[in-house]
Short mmCIF file of C-alpha atoms in Angstrom, two decimals:
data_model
loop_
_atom_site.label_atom_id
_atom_site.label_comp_id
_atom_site.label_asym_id
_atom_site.label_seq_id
_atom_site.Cartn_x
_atom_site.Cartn_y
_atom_site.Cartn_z
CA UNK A 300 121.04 113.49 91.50
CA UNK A 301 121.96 116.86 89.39
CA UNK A 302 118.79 117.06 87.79
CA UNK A 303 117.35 118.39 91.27
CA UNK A 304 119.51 121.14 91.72
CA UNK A 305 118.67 122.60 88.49
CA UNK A 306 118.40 126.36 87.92
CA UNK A 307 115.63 127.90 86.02
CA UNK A 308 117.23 128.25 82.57
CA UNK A 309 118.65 124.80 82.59
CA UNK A 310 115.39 123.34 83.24
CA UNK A 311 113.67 125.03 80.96
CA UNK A 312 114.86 126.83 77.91
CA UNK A 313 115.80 130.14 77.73
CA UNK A 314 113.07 132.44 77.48
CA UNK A 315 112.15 134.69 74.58
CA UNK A 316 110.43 137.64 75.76
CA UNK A 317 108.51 138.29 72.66
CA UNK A 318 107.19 134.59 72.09
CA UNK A 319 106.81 134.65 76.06
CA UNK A 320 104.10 137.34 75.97
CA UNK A 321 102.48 136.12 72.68
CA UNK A 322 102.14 132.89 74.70
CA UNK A 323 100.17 134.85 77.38
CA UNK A 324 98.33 136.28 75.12
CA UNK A 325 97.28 133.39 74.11
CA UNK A 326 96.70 130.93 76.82
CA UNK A 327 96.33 134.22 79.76
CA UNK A 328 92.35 132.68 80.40
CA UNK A 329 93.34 128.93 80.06
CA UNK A 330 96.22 129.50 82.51
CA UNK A 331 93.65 130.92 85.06
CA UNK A 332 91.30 128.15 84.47
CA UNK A 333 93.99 125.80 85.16
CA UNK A 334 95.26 127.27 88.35
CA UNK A 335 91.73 127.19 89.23
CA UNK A 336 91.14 123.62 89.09
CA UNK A 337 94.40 122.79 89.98
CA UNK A 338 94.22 124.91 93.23
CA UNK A 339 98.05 125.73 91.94
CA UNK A 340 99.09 122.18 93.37
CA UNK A 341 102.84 121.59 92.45
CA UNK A 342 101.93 117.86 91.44
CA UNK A 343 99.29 119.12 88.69
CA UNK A 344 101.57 121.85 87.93
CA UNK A 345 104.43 119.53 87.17
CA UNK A 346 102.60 117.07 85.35
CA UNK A 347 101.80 119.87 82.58
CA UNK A 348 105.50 121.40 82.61
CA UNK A 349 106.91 117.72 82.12
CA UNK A 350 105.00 117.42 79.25
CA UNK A 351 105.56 120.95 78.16
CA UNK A 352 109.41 120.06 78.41
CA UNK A 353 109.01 116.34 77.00
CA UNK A 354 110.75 115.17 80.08
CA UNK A 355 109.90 114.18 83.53
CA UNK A 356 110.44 117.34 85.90
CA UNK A 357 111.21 116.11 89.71
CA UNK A 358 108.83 118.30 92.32
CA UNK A 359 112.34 120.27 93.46
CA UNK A 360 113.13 121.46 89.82
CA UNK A 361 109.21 122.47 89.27
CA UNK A 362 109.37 124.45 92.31
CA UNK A 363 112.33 126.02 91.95
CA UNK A 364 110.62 127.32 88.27
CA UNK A 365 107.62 128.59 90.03
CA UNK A 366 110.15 130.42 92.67
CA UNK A 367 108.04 128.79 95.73
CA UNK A 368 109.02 130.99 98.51
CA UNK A 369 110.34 129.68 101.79
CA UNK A 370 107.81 131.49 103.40
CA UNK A 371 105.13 129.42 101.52
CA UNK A 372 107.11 126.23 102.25
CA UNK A 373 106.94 126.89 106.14
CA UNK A 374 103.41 127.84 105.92
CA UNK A 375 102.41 124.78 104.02
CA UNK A 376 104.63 122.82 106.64
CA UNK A 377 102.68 124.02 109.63
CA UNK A 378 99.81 123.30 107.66
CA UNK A 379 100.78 120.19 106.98
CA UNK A 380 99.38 120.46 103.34
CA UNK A 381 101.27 120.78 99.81
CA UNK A 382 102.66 123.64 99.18
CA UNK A 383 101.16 125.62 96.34
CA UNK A 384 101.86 128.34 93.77
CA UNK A 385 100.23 132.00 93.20
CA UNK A 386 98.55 132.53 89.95
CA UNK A 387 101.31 135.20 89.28
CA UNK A 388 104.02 132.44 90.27
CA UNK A 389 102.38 129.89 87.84
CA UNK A 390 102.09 132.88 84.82
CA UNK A 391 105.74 133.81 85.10
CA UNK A 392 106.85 130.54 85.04
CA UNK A 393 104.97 129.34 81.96
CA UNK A 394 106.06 132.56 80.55
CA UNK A 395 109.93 131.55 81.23
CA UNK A 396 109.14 128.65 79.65
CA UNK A 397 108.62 129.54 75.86
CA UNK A 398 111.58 129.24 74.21
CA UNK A 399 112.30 130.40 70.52
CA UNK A 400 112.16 127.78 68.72
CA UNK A 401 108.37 127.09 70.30
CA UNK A 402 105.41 126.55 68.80
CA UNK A 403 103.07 128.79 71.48
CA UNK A 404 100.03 127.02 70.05
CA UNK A 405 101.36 123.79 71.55
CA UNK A 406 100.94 125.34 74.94
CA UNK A 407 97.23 126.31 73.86
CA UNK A 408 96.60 122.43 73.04
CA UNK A 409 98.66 121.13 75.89
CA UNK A 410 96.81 123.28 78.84
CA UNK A 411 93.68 122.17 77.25
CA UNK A 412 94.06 119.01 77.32
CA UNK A 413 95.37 118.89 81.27
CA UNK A 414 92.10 121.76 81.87
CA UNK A 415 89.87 118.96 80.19
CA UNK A 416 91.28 115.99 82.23
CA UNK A 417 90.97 118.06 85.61
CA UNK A 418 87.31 118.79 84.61
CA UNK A 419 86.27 115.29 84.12
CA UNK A 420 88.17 113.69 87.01
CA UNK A 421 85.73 116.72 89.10
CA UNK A 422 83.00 115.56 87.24
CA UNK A 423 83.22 111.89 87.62
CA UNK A 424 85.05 112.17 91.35
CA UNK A 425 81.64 114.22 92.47
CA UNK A 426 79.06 111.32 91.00
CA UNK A 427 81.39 108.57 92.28
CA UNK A 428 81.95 110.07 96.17
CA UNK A 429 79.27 108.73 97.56
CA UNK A 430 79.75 105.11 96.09
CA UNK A 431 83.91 105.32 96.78
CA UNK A 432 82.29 106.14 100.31
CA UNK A 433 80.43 103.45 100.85
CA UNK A 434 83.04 100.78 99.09
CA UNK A 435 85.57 102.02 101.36
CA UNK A 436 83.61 102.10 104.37
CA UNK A 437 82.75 98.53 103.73
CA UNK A 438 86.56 97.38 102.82
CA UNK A 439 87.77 98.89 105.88
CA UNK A 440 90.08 100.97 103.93
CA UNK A 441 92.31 97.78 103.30
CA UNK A 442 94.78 97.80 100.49
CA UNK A 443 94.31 94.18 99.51
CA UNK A 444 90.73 95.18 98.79
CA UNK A 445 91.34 98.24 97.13
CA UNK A 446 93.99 96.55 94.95
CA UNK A 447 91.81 94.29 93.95
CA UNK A 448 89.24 96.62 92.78
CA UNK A 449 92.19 99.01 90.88
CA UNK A 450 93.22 95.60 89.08
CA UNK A 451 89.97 94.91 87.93
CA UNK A 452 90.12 98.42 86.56
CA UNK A 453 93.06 97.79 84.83
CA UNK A 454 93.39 97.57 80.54
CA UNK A 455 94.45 94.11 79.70
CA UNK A 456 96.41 92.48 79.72
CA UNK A 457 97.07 93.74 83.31
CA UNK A 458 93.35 93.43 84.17
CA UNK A 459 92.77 91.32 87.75
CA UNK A 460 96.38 90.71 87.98
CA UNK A 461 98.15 91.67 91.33
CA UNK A 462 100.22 94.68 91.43
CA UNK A 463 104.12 94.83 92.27
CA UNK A 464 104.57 94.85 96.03
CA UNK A 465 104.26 98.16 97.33
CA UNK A 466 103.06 99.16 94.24
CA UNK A 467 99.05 100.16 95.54
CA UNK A 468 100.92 101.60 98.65
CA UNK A 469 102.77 104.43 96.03
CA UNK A 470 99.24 105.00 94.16
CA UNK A 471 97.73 105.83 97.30
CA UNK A 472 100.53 107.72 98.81
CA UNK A 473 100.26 106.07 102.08
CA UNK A 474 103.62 104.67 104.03
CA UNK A 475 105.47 101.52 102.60
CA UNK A 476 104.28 100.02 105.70
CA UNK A 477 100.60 100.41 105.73
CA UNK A 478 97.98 98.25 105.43
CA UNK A 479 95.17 100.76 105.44
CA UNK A 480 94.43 103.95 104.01
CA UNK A 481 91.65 107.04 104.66
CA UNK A 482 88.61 107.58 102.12
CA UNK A 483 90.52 110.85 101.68
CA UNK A 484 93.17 108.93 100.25
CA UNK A 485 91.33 106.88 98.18
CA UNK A 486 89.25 109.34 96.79
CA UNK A 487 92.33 111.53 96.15
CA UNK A 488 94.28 108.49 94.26
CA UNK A 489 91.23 108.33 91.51
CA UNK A 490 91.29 111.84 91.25
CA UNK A 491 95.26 111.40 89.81
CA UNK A 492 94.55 109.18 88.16
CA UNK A 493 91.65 109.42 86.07
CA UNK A 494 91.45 109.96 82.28
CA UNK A 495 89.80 112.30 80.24
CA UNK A 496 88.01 108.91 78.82
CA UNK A 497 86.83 107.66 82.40
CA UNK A 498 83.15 108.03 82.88
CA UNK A 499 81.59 107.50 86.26
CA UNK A 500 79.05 104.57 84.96
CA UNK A 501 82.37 102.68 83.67
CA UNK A 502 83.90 103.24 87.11
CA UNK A 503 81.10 102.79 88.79
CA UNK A 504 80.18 99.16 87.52
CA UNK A 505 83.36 98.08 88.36
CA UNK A 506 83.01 99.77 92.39
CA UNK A 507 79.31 98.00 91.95
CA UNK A 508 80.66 94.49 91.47
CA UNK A 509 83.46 94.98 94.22
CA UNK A 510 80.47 96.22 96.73
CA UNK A 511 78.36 93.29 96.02
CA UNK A 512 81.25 90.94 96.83
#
């Protein structure tokens, strides 16, 4: 669709140098926390400029704002790994960004807010490893069990009811086809997906129950 050939400037507004650089100012050690956490992963990265924007932003457009270099795209290809963006890349990006109608201390609350829900999902993901570990290990890695447990996690009134088909395979990024996925996976998929609100005794419990099953 057009929306993934979009250049810079028409997927973000046009940037104000002046408001740019107060921005900076501003958020310069929150942006470096972020990239931190986020190990400058496009899909964290994205999240944070769609709601920067107020719209979705597909991966193509959000790397074409962070000018990912085909160099990095080949290397991340041989890798077989993400590809992901400098600090530098990330800064000039947000910077191109602020537009002059913005309010720069929305981008103060709006990093925050992602930096805080990166920090718990480390938090929690680090108690819960070794419990995901075990649940998976016993499962076999199969979806059907691991759908299960994800509905039981669910807010009503979608708690303990069965997903769309192909629905568990998307959350856990595996193919359409699959019927198994790796503890890498798994873990990965609550990392996404967690909420600043999610505690590890809440998710725990609910892993608990699906282990003594």
């Amino acid at each position: 669709t057009e929306i993934y050939t979009l250049s810079l400037h028409d997927a973000l507004p046009i940037c104000d140098d002046k408001m740019a650089e107060a921005m900076y100012t501003m958020c310069a050690a929150d942006m470096k926390t972020f990239h931190e956490i986020s190990k400058g992963g496009i899909e964290p990265i994205g999240i944070l400029f769609s709601e920067l924007a107020g719209e979705p932003m597909p991966p193509a457009v959000i790397m074409q704002v962070l000018a990912i270099t085909e160099d990095q795209l080949k290397k991340a290809q041989e890798e077989k790994v993400a590809p992901t963006a400098s600090l530098a890349q990330f800064e000039e990006a947000m910077k191109a960004s602020v537009d002059e109608g913005d309010d720069i201390n929305n981008y103060s609350v709006i990093l925050k807010k992602h930096i805080n829900r990166m920090q718990v999902a480390e938090k929690v993901i680090a108690e819960l490893t070794p419990t995901m570990t075990e649940f998976h290990t016993k499962v076999d890695g199969e979806l059907s069990k691991i759908e299960a447990l994800f509905a039981d996690m669910a807010p009503e009134p979608q708690k303990g009811k069965p997903m769309p088909p192909g629905m568990i395979n998307a959350l856990l990024r595996v193919p359409k086809e699959a019927t198994k996925c790796s503890v890498q996976d798994f873990i990965e998929c609550f990392q996404r997906n967690l909420d600043a609100s999610d505690t590890a005794e809440k998710i725990g419990t609910v892993i608990k129950e699906h282990l003594a099953k």
